[in-house]
PDB file of N, CA and C in Angstrom:
ATOM      1  N   MET A  28      84.173 -97.360  87.996  1.00 74.00           N
ATOM      2  CA  MET A  28      84.010 -98.390  89.528  1.00 74.00           C
ATOM      3  C   MET A  28      83.316 -99.820  89.674  1.00 74.00           C
ATOM      4  N   ILE A  29      84.014-100.697  89.593  1.00 83.00           N
ATOM      5  CA  ILE A  29      83.596-102.091  89.443  1.00 83.00           C
ATOM      6  C   ILE A  29      83.147-102.428  90.613  1.00 83.00           C
ATOM      7  N   PHE A  30      81.759-103.018  91.149  1.00 84.00           N
ATOM      8  CA  PHE A  30      81.774-103.629  93.062  1.00 84.00           C
ATOM      9  C   PHE A  30      81.198-104.326  91.616  1.00 84.00           C
ATOM     10  N   GLU A  31      81.861-105.982  92.725  1.00 87.00           N
ATOM     11  CA  GLU A  31      81.910-107.105  93.029  1.00 87.00           C
ATOM     12  C   GLU A  31      81.959-108.044  93.977  1.00 87.00           C
ATOM     13  N   GLY A  32      81.264-108.710  94.215  1.00 90.00           N
ATOM     14  CA  GLY A  32      81.363-109.740  95.213  1.00 90.00           C
ATOM     15  C   GLY A  32      79.900-108.545  95.849  1.00 90.00           C
ATOM     16  N   ALA A  33      80.568-108.548  97.602  1.00 88.00           N
ATOM     17  CA  ALA A  33      79.300-108.604  98.045  1.00 88.00           C
ATOM     18  C   ALA A  33      79.639-106.986  98.983  1.00 88.00           C
ATOM     19  N   SER A  34      79.764-106.032  97.930  1.00 86.00           N
ATOM     20  CA  SER A  34      79.922-104.813  97.220  1.00 86.00           C
ATOM     21  C   SER A  34      78.851-104.018  96.241  1.00 86.00           C
ATOM     22  N   SER A  35      79.196-105.727  96.088  1.00 89.00           N
ATOM     23  CA  SER A  35      78.215-104.786  95.227  1.00 89.00           C
ATOM     24  C   SER A  35      76.601-104.677  94.848  1.00 89.00           C
ATOM     25  N   ASP A  36      76.323-105.016  96.563  1.00 90.00           N
ATOM     26  CA  ASP A  36      74.961-104.533  97.223  1.00 90.00           C
ATOM     27  C   ASP A  36      74.933-103.589  97.282  1.00 90.00           C
ATOM     28  N   MET A  37      76.353-102.481  97.411  1.00 90.00           N
ATOM     29  CA  MET A  37      75.982-100.864  97.628  1.00 90.00           C
ATOM     30  C   MET A  37      75.615 -99.908  96.513  1.00 90.00           C
ATOM     31  N   ILE A  38      75.209-100.857  94.984  1.00 91.00           N
ATOM     32  CA  ILE A  38      74.697-100.411  94.226  1.00 91.00           C
ATOM     33  C   ILE A  38      74.080 -99.706  93.718  1.00 91.00           C
ATOM     34  N   GLY A  39      72.165-100.368  94.465  1.00 91.00           N
ATOM     35  CA  GLY A  39      70.717 -99.661  94.704  1.00 91.00           C
ATOM     36  C   GLY A  39      70.964 -98.262  95.159  1.00 91.00           C
ATOM     37  N   THR A  40      71.706 -98.649  96.144  1.00 92.00           N
ATOM     38  CA  THR A  40      72.227 -97.429  96.104  1.00 92.00           C
ATOM     39  C   THR A  40      72.560 -96.092  96.037  1.00 92.00           C
ATOM     40  N   LEU A  41      73.942 -96.769  95.205  1.00 92.00           N
ATOM     41  CA  LEU A  41      74.552 -95.324  95.346  1.00 92.00           C
ATOM     42  C   LEU A  41      73.540 -95.165  94.273  1.00 92.00           C
ATOM     43  N   GLU A  42      73.698 -95.812  93.025  1.00 91.00           N
ATOM     44  CA  GLU A  42      72.770 -95.313  92.281  1.00 91.00           C
ATOM     45  C   GLU A  42      71.654 -94.684  92.607  1.00 91.00           C
ATOM     46  N   ALA A  43      70.777 -94.939  94.152  1.00 92.00           N
ATOM     47  CA  ALA A  43      69.484 -93.617  93.974  1.00 92.00           C
ATOM     48  C   ALA A  43      69.848 -92.568  94.644  1.00 92.00           C
ATOM     49  N   ALA A  44      71.762 -92.192  95.573  1.00 92.00           N
ATOM     50  CA  ALA A  44      71.844 -91.337  95.287  1.00 92.00           C
ATOM     51  C   ALA A  44      72.295 -90.160  94.753  1.00 92.00           C
ATOM     52  N   VAL A  45      73.137 -90.878  93.774  1.00 90.00           N
ATOM     53  CA  VAL A  45      73.030 -89.511  92.237  1.00 90.00           C
ATOM     54  C   VAL A  45      72.365 -89.173  91.759  1.00 90.00           C
ATOM     55  N   ILE A  46      70.721 -90.545  91.515  1.00 89.00           N
ATOM     56  CA  ILE A  46      69.559 -89.795  90.592  1.00 89.00           C
ATOM     57  C   ILE A  46      69.146 -89.129  92.276  1.00 89.00           C
ATOM     58  N   LYS A  47      69.209 -88.943  93.367  1.00 88.00           N
ATOM     59  CA  LYS A  47      68.717 -87.570  93.648  1.00 88.00           C
ATOM     60  C   LYS A  47      69.399 -86.157  94.006  1.00 88.00           C
ATOM     61  N   TRP A  48      71.036 -86.717  94.063  1.00 87.00           N
ATOM     62  CA  TRP A  48      71.203 -85.435  94.254  1.00 87.00           C
ATOM     63  C   TRP A  48      71.110 -84.136  92.726  1.00 87.00           C
ATOM     64  N   LYS A  49      71.714 -85.397  91.636  1.00 86.00           N
ATOM     65  CA  LYS A  49      71.320 -85.155  90.040  1.00 86.00           C
ATOM     66  C   LYS A  49      71.023 -85.038  89.501  1.00 86.00           C
ATOM     67  N   ARG A  50      69.615 -85.117  89.413  1.00 86.00           N
ATOM     68  CA  ARG A  50      68.758 -84.978  89.413  1.00 86.00           C
ATOM     69  C   ARG A  50      68.144 -85.815  88.009  1.00 86.00           C
ATOM     70  N   PRO A  51      68.949 -85.942  86.892  1.00 89.00           N
ATOM     71  CA  PRO A  51      68.315 -86.395  85.539  1.00 89.00           C
ATOM     72  C   PRO A  51      67.146 -86.183  85.395  1.00 89.00           C
ATOM     73  N   ILE A  52      66.707 -85.380  83.731  1.00 90.00           N
ATOM     74  CA  ILE A  52      65.704 -85.329  83.665  1.00 90.00           C
ATOM     75  C   ILE A  52      64.992 -86.107  83.065  1.00 90.00           C
ATOM     76  N   TRP A  53      64.957 -87.134  82.877  1.00 89.00           N
ATOM     77  CA  TRP A  53      64.923 -89.032  83.575  1.00 89.00           C
ATOM     78  C   TRP A  53      64.243 -89.952  84.114  1.00 89.00           C
ATOM     79  N   ASN A  54      64.607 -89.213  85.105  1.00 88.00           N
ATOM     80  CA  ASN A  54      63.712 -88.903  86.748  1.00 88.00           C
ATOM     81  C   ASN A  54      63.555 -88.171  87.650  1.00 88.00           C
ATOM     82  N   SER A  55      63.020 -86.995  86.507  1.00 87.00           N
ATOM     83  CA  SER A  55      62.977 -86.515  87.733  1.00 87.00           C
ATOM     84  C   SER A  55      61.804 -85.706  86.864  1.00 87.00           C
ATOM     85  N   PHE A  56      61.511 -85.544  85.676  1.00 91.00           N
ATOM     86  CA  PHE A  56      60.795 -84.907  84.735  1.00 91.00           C
ATOM     87  C   PHE A  56      60.197 -86.177  84.138  1.00 91.00           C
ATOM     88  N   LEU A  57      60.626 -86.196  83.287  1.00 92.00           N
ATOM     89  CA  LEU A  57      59.582 -86.783  82.233  1.00 92.00           C
ATOM     90  C   LEU A  57      60.267 -87.966  82.156  1.00 92.00           C
ATOM     91  N   ASP A  58      58.803 -88.973  81.939  1.00 91.00           N
ATOM     92  CA  ASP A  58      58.727 -90.652  82.958  1.00 91.00           C
ATOM     93  C   ASP A  58      59.141 -91.993  81.403  1.00 91.00           C
ATOM     94  N   GLY A  59      59.534 -92.723  81.020  1.00 92.00           N
ATOM     95  CA  GLY A  59      59.739 -94.179  80.498  1.00 92.00           C
ATOM     96  C   GLY A  59      60.683 -93.997  79.351  1.00 92.00           C
ATOM     97  N   PHE A  60      61.707 -93.372  79.792  1.00 91.00           N
ATOM     98  CA  PHE A  60      62.775 -93.156  78.612  1.00 91.00           C
ATOM     99  C   PHE A  60      62.993 -95.480  79.137  1.00 91.00           C
ATOM    100  N   GLY A  61      62.708 -95.590  80.280  1.00 88.00           N
ATOM    101  CA  GLY A  61      63.667 -96.975  80.195  1.00 88.00           C
ATOM    102  C   GLY A  61      62.253 -97.918  80.295  1.00 88.00           C
ATOM    103  N   ASN A  62      60.801 -97.273  78.891  1.00 92.00           N
ATOM    104  CA  ASN A  62      59.351 -98.377  79.063  1.00 92.00           C
ATOM    105  C   ASN A  62      60.372 -99.721  77.751  1.00 92.00           C
ATOM    106  N   HIS A  63      59.551-100.179  77.588  1.00 92.00           N
ATOM    107  CA  HIS A  63      59.965-101.500  76.904  1.00 92.00           C
ATOM    108  C   HIS A  63      58.239-102.287  76.597  1.00 92.00           C
ATOM    109  N   ASP A  64      58.265-102.293  74.479  1.00 93.00           N
ATOM    110  CA  ASP A  64      57.207-102.543  74.231  1.00 93.00           C
ATOM    111  C   ASP A  64      55.851-102.956  75.520  1.00 93.00           C
ATOM    112  N   PRO A  65      55.104-103.348  75.508  1.00 91.00           N
ATOM    113  CA  PRO A  65      54.046-103.341  76.284  1.00 91.00           C
ATOM    114  C   PRO A  65      53.138-104.647  76.295  1.00 91.00           C
ATOM    115  N   GLY A  66      53.564-104.916  74.783  1.00 89.00           N
ATOM    116  CA  GLY A  66      52.372-105.747  74.655  1.00 89.00           C
ATOM    117  C   GLY A  66      51.547-106.465  74.293  1.00 89.00           C
ATOM    118  N   LYS A  67      50.607-107.817  73.380  1.00 86.00           N
ATOM    119  CA  LYS A  67      49.719-107.217  72.296  1.00 86.00           C
ATOM    120  C   LYS A  67      48.619-107.209  72.968  1.00 86.00           C
ATOM    121  N   GLY A  68      47.488-106.499  73.553  1.00 87.00           N
ATOM    122  CA  GLY A  68      46.125-106.324  73.678  1.00 87.00           C
ATOM    123  C   GLY A  68      46.586-104.987  74.767  1.00 87.00           C
ATOM    124  N   ARG A  69      47.707-104.396  74.738  1.00 92.00           N
ATOM    125  CA  ARG A  69      48.068-103.372  75.699  1.00 92.00           C
ATOM    126  C   ARG A  69      48.249-101.980  75.576  1.00 92.00           C
ATOM    127  N   TYR A  70      48.534-101.617  73.920  1.00 95.00           N
ATOM    128  CA  TYR A  70      47.990-100.759  73.247  1.00 95.00           C
ATOM    129  C   TYR A  70      47.809 -99.552  73.181  1.00 95.00           C
ATOM    130  N   GLU A  71      46.010 -99.522  74.548  1.00 94.00           N
ATOM    131  CA  GLU A  71      44.666 -99.181  74.331  1.00 94.00           C
ATOM    132  C   GLU A  71      46.086 -97.945  75.680  1.00 94.00           C
ATOM    133  N   GLN A  72      47.259 -97.853  76.605  1.00 94.00           N
ATOM    134  CA  GLN A  72      47.455 -97.286  77.564  1.00 94.00           C
ATOM    135  C   GLN A  72      48.702 -96.003  76.394  1.00 94.00           C
ATOM    136  N   ALA A  73      48.147 -94.890  77.228  1.00 94.00           N
ATOM    137  CA  ALA A  73      49.371 -93.051  76.251  1.00 94.00           C
ATOM    138  C   ALA A  73      50.559 -94.844  76.170  1.00 94.00           C
ATOM    139  N   LYS A  74      51.154 -93.001  74.990  1.00 94.00           N
ATOM    140  CA  LYS A  74      52.198 -92.822  74.995  1.00 94.00           C
ATOM    141  C   LYS A  74      53.561 -91.967  76.299  1.00 94.00           C
ATOM    142  N   SER A  75      54.427 -93.474  76.744  1.00 95.00           N
ATOM    143  CA  SER A  75      55.080 -92.056  77.850  1.00 95.00           C
ATOM    144  C   SER A  75      55.863 -90.672  77.453  1.00 95.00           C
ATOM    145  N   ASP A  76      55.407 -89.906  78.127  1.00 95.00           N
ATOM    146  CA  ASP A  76      56.282 -88.065  78.088  1.00 95.00           C
ATOM    147  C   ASP A  76      57.306 -88.420  77.762  1.00 95.00           C
ATOM    148  N   TRP A  77      57.560 -89.524  77.981  1.00 95.00           N
ATOM    149  CA  TRP A  77      59.541 -89.491  77.329  1.00 95.00           C
ATOM    150  C   TRP A  77      58.981 -89.540  75.224  1.00 95.00           C
ATOM    151  N   ASP A  78      58.156 -91.044  75.286  1.00 96.00           N
ATOM    152  CA  ASP A  78      57.990 -90.835  73.597  1.00 96.00           C
ATOM    153  C   ASP A  78      57.505 -90.457  72.646  1.00 96.00           C
ATOM    154  N   VAL A  79      56.626 -89.339  74.044  1.00 96.00           N
ATOM    155  CA  VAL A  79      55.926 -87.897  73.007  1.00 96.00           C
ATOM    156  C   VAL A  79      56.863 -86.767  73.286  1.00 96.00           C
ATOM    157  N   VAL A  80      57.406 -87.016  73.327  1.00 95.00           N
ATOM    158  CA  VAL A  80      59.297 -85.885  73.058  1.00 95.00           C
ATOM    159  C   VAL A  80      59.963 -86.083  71.797  1.00 95.00           C
ATOM    160  N   HIS A  81      60.508 -87.792  72.448  1.00 93.00           N
ATOM    161  CA  HIS A  81      61.267 -88.845  71.759  1.00 93.00           C
ATOM    162  C   HIS A  81      60.476 -88.709  70.674  1.00 93.00           C
ATOM    163  N   PRO A  82      59.771 -88.991  69.207  1.00 91.00           N
ATOM    164  CA  PRO A  82      59.806 -90.429  68.645  1.00 91.00           C
ATOM    165  C   PRO A  82      60.474 -91.531  67.711  1.00 91.00           C
ATOM    166  N   GLY A  83      60.303 -92.607  68.097  1.00 92.00           N
ATOM    167  CA  GLY A  83      61.843 -92.779  67.616  1.00 92.00           C
ATOM    168  C   GLY A  83      60.955 -94.696  68.092  1.00 92.00           C
ATOM    169  N   ARG A  84      60.739 -94.963  69.035  1.00 94.00           N
ATOM    170  CA  ARG A  84      60.315 -95.884  69.013  1.00 94.00           C
ATOM    171  C   ARG A  84      59.143 -96.417  68.550  1.00 94.00           C
ATOM    172  N   SER A  85      58.944 -97.621  67.154  1.00 94.00           N
ATOM    173  CA  SER A  85      58.619 -98.280  67.169  1.00 94.00           C
ATOM    174  C   SER A  85      56.636 -98.501  66.663  1.00 94.00           C
ATOM    175  N   TRP A  86      57.308 -99.142  68.350  1.00 95.00           N
ATOM    176  CA  TRP A  86      56.141 -99.497  69.302  1.00 95.00           C
ATOM    177  C   TRP A  86      55.618 -98.510  70.006  1.00 95.00           C
ATOM    178  N   ALA A  87      55.796 -97.781  70.159  1.00 95.00           N
ATOM    179  CA  ALA A  87      54.707 -96.151  70.715  1.00 95.00           C
ATOM    180  C   ALA A  87      54.097 -95.569  70.308  1.00 95.00           C
ATOM    181  N   VAL A  88      54.004 -95.900  68.461  1.00 93.00           N
ATOM    182  CA  VAL A  88      53.295 -95.687  67.960  1.00 93.00           C
ATOM    183  C   VAL A  88      51.971 -96.184  68.329  1.00 93.00           C
ATOM    184  N   LYS A  89      51.871 -97.869  68.363  1.00 95.00           N
ATOM    185  CA  LYS A  89      50.848 -98.080  69.095  1.00 95.00           C
ATOM    186  C   LYS A  89      50.178 -98.106  69.497  1.00 95.00           C
ATOM    187  N   CYS A  90      51.050 -96.524  70.910  1.00 95.00           N
ATOM    188  CA  CYS A  90      49.828 -96.320  71.941  1.00 95.00           C
ATOM    189  C   CYS A  90      49.190 -95.409  71.454  1.00 95.00           C
ATOM    190  N   LYS A  91      47.772 -95.641  72.454  1.00 94.00           N
ATOM    191  CA  LYS A  91      46.473 -95.287  71.617  1.00 94.00           C
ATOM    192  C   LYS A  91      46.035 -94.019  72.334  1.00 94.00           C
ATOM    193  N   GLY A  92      46.227 -94.532  74.196  1.00 95.00           N
ATOM    194  CA  GLY A  92      45.779 -93.177  75.355  1.00 95.00           C
ATOM    195  C   GLY A  92      45.857 -91.641  75.060  1.00 95.00           C
ATOM    196  N   LYS A  93      45.579 -91.450  75.739  1.00 96.00           N
ATOM    197  CA  LYS A  93      45.885 -89.888  75.868  1.00 96.00           C
ATOM    198  C   LYS A  93      47.110 -89.398  76.323  1.00 96.00           C
ATOM    199  N   THR A  94      47.385 -87.886  75.745  1.00 95.00           N
ATOM    200  CA  THR A  94      48.859 -88.509  75.700  1.00 95.00           C
ATOM    201  C   THR A  94      49.143 -86.257  76.305  1.00 95.00           C
ATOM    202  N   PRO A  95      49.607 -85.885  76.703  1.00 95.00           N
ATOM    203  CA  PRO A  95      50.150 -84.299  77.255  1.00 95.00           C
ATOM    204  C   PRO A  95      50.222 -83.713  75.959  1.00 95.00           C
ATOM    205  N   SER A  96      50.760 -83.304  74.833  1.00 96.00           N
ATOM    206  CA  SER A  96      51.462 -82.744  73.774  1.00 96.00           C
ATOM    207  C   SER A  96      52.903 -82.119  74.015  1.00 96.00           C
ATOM    208  N   ARG A  97      53.506 -82.301  72.882  1.00 95.00           N
ATOM    209  CA  ARG A  97      54.675 -82.349  73.051  1.00 95.00           C
ATOM    210  C   ARG A  97      54.847 -81.007  73.295  1.00 95.00           C
ATOM    211  N   ALA A  98      54.054 -80.023  73.333  1.00 96.00           N
ATOM    212  CA  ALA A  98      54.484 -78.459  72.867  1.00 96.00           C
ATOM    213  C   ALA A  98      53.975 -78.335  74.967  1.00 96.00           C
ATOM    214  N   SER A  99      53.318 -78.982  75.665  1.00 95.00           N
ATOM    215  CA  SER A  99      53.157 -78.968  77.239  1.00 95.00           C
ATOM    216  C   SER A  99      54.403 -79.545  77.661  1.00 95.00           C
ATOM    217  N   LEU A 100      55.142 -80.438  76.866  1.00 95.00           N
ATOM    218  CA  LEU A 100      56.428 -80.922  77.971  1.00 95.00           C
ATOM    219  C   LEU A 100      57.060 -80.558  78.005  1.00 95.00           C
ATOM    220  N   LEU A 101      57.810 -79.983  76.096  1.00 95.00           N
ATOM    221  CA  LEU A 101      58.877 -79.117  76.131  1.00 95.00           C
ATOM    222  C   LEU A 101      59.079 -77.701  76.813  1.00 95.00           C
ATOM    223  N   LYS A 102      57.633 -77.027  77.898  1.00 95.00           N
ATOM    224  CA  LYS A 102      57.867 -76.572  78.103  1.00 95.00           C
ATOM    225  C   LYS A 102      57.914 -76.391  79.326  1.00 95.00           C
ATOM    226  N   GLY A 103      57.738 -78.023  80.410  1.00 94.00           N
ATOM    227  CA  GLY A 103      57.446 -79.039  81.101  1.00 94.00           C
ATOM    228  C   GLY A 103      59.169 -78.620  81.907  1.00 94.00           C
ATOM    229  N   ILE A 104      59.662 -79.386  80.235  1.00 93.00           N
ATOM    230  CA  ILE A 104      61.087 -79.300  80.844  1.00 93.00           C
ATOM    231  C   ILE A 104      62.425 -77.889  80.847  1.00 93.00           C
ATOM    232  N   GLU A 105      61.174 -76.578  80.063  1.00 92.00           N
ATOM    233  CA  GLU A 105      62.574 -75.658  79.603  1.00 92.00           C
ATOM    234  C   GLU A 105      62.037 -74.668  81.252  1.00 92.00           C
ATOM    235  N   ASN A 106      61.090 -75.464  82.701  1.00 91.00           N
ATOM    236  CA  ASN A 106      60.470 -74.526  83.412  1.00 91.00           C
ATOM    237  C   ASN A 106      61.458 -74.983  84.340  1.00 91.00           C
ATOM    238  N   PHE A 107      61.923 -77.119  84.432  1.00 90.00           N
ATOM    239  CA  PHE A 107      61.668 -77.949  85.344  1.00 90.00           C
ATOM    240  C   PHE A 107      63.476 -77.735  84.486  1.00 90.00           C
ATOM    241  N   LEU A 108      64.458 -76.896  83.860  1.00 88.00           N
ATOM    242  CA  LEU A 108      66.315 -76.788  83.587  1.00 88.00           C
ATOM    243  C   LEU A 108      65.433 -75.720  84.226  1.00 88.00           C
ATOM    244  N   THR A 109      64.966 -74.741  84.342  1.00 88.00           N
ATOM    245  CA  THR A 109      65.828 -73.277  84.548  1.00 88.00           C
ATOM    246  C   THR A 109      66.121 -74.122  86.092  1.00 88.00           C
ATOM    247  N   ARG A 110      64.774 -74.730  87.058  1.00 85.00           N
ATOM    248  CA  ARG A 110      64.978 -74.225  88.176  1.00 85.00           C
ATOM    249  C   ARG A 110      66.566 -75.187  89.107  1.00 85.00           C
ATOM    250  N   VAL A 111      66.872 -75.604  87.600  1.00 79.00           N
ATOM    251  CA  VAL A 111      67.934 -76.693  88.390  1.00 79.00           C
ATOM    252  C   VAL A 111      69.375 -75.754  88.131  1.00 79.00           C
ATOM    253  N   GLY A 112      68.950 -75.413  87.294  1.00 73.00           N
ATOM    254  CA  GLY A 112      70.129 -74.699  86.607  1.00 73.00           C
ATOM    255  C   GLY A 112      69.631 -72.857  87.386  1.00 73.00           C
ATOM    256  N   GLN A 113      68.587 -73.488  88.733  1.00 69.00           N
ATOM    257  CA  GLN A 113      69.341 -71.656  89.808  1.00 69.00           C
ATOM    258  C   GLN A 113      70.132 -72.488  91.363  1.00 69.00           C
ATOM    259  N   THR A 114      69.591 -73.822  90.084  1.00 59.00           N
ATOM    260  CA  THR A 114      70.483 -74.472  92.217  1.00 59.00           C
ATOM    261  C   THR A 114      71.890 -74.073  91.915  1.00 59.00           C
ATOM    262  N   SER A 115      72.590 -74.065  93.333  1.00 57.00           N
ATOM    263  CA  SER A 115      74.781 -74.486  93.495  1.00 57.00           C
ATOM    264  C   SER A 115      75.159 -75.072  92.461  1.00 57.00           C
ATOM    265  N   SER A 116      75.349 -75.290  92.434  1.00 48.00           N
ATOM    266  CA  SER A 116      76.451 -76.183  90.910  1.00 48.00           C
ATOM    267  C   SER A 116      77.775 -77.218  91.892  1.00 48.00           C
ATOM    268  N   GLY A 117      77.403 -77.281  93.543  1.00 50.00           N
ATOM    269  CA  GLY A 117      79.853 -76.511  93.693  1.00 50.00           C
ATOM    270  C   GLY A 117      78.805 -78.705  94.132  1.00 50.00           C
ATOM    271  N   ALA A 118      80.206 -79.157  94.738  1.00 49.00           N
ATOM    272  CA  ALA A 118      79.960 -81.143  95.114  1.00 49.00           C
ATOM    273  C   ALA A 118      78.052 -80.319  96.099  1.00 49.00           C
ATOM    274  N   MET A 119      77.478 -82.115  95.954  1.00 47.00           N
ATOM    275  CA  MET A 119      76.288 -81.865  97.165  1.00 47.00           C
ATOM    276  C   MET A 119      75.915 -82.770  97.956  1.00 47.00           C
ATOM    277  N   ASP A 120      75.712 -82.542  99.113  1.00 49.00           N
ATOM    278  CA  ASP A 120      75.721 -83.964  99.610  1.00 49.00           C
ATOM    279  C   ASP A 120      74.387 -84.328  99.237  1.00 49.00           C
ATOM    280  N   PRO A 121      74.486 -85.876  98.812  1.00 48.00           N
ATOM    281  CA  PRO A 121      72.656 -86.484  98.000  1.00 48.00           C
ATOM    282  C   PRO A 121      72.077 -86.669  99.426  1.00 48.00           C
ATOM    283  N   SER A 122      72.690 -86.540 100.412  1.00 51.00           N
ATOM    284  CA  SER A 122      71.649 -87.485 101.734  1.00 51.00           C
ATOM    285  C   SER A 122      71.128 -85.114 101.556  1.00 51.00           C
ATOM    286  N   GLY A 123      71.305 -85.078 101.557  1.00 51.00           N
ATOM    287  CA  GLY A 123      70.372 -83.472 102.439  1.00 51.00           C
ATOM    288  C   GLY A 123      70.988 -82.307 101.054  1.00 51.00           C
ATOM    289  N   GLY A 124      71.466 -82.257 100.660  1.00 49.00           N
ATOM    290  CA  GLY A 124      71.759 -81.456  98.710  1.00 49.00           C
ATOM    291  C   GLY A 124      71.677 -80.197  99.606  1.00 49.00           C
ATOM    292  N   THR A 125      73.128 -80.241 100.563  1.00 51.00           N
ATOM    293  CA  THR A 125      73.554 -78.784 100.735  1.00 51.00           C
ATOM    294  C   THR A 125      74.943 -79.356 100.627  1.00 51.00           C
ATOM    295  N   ASN A 126      75.766 -77.967 100.202  1.00 47.00           N
ATOM    296  CA  ASN A 126      77.665 -77.767 100.105  1.00 47.00           C
ATOM    297  C   ASN A 126      77.549 -78.909 101.234  1.00 47.00           C
ATOM    298  N   PHE A 127      78.703 -79.471 100.565  1.00 41.00           N
ATOM    299  CA  PHE A 127      80.369 -80.376 101.011  1.00 41.00           C
ATOM    300  C   PHE A 127      81.012 -79.089 101.779  1.00 41.00           C
ATOM    301  N   VAL A 128      81.636 -79.480 103.027  1.00 39.00           N
ATOM    302  CA  VAL A 128      82.389 -78.408 103.680  1.00 39.00           C
ATOM    303  C   VAL A 128      83.456 -79.176 103.740  1.00 39.00           C
TER     304      VAL A 128
END
């Protein structure tokens, strides 16, 4: 679906509703998916949780701040997915989380 003109104003609202409804792990538990290189002079900050679990962004290895262990993050992911798996998989109302009738 492509929104153009005035209807493109709905994109942010619809995106937020889908994130609330589907709870993707990168928006609900594992921060840092969309991060970019923080730049010179800012590498004292911690690597994002995403970069701890998914190594590969060359700039992330420069971040020297304290991060949670990969093992603890993986355990958290497992717990998150267990909780998500215990919810109804039917069509959900993104405004309240109840099944559509």
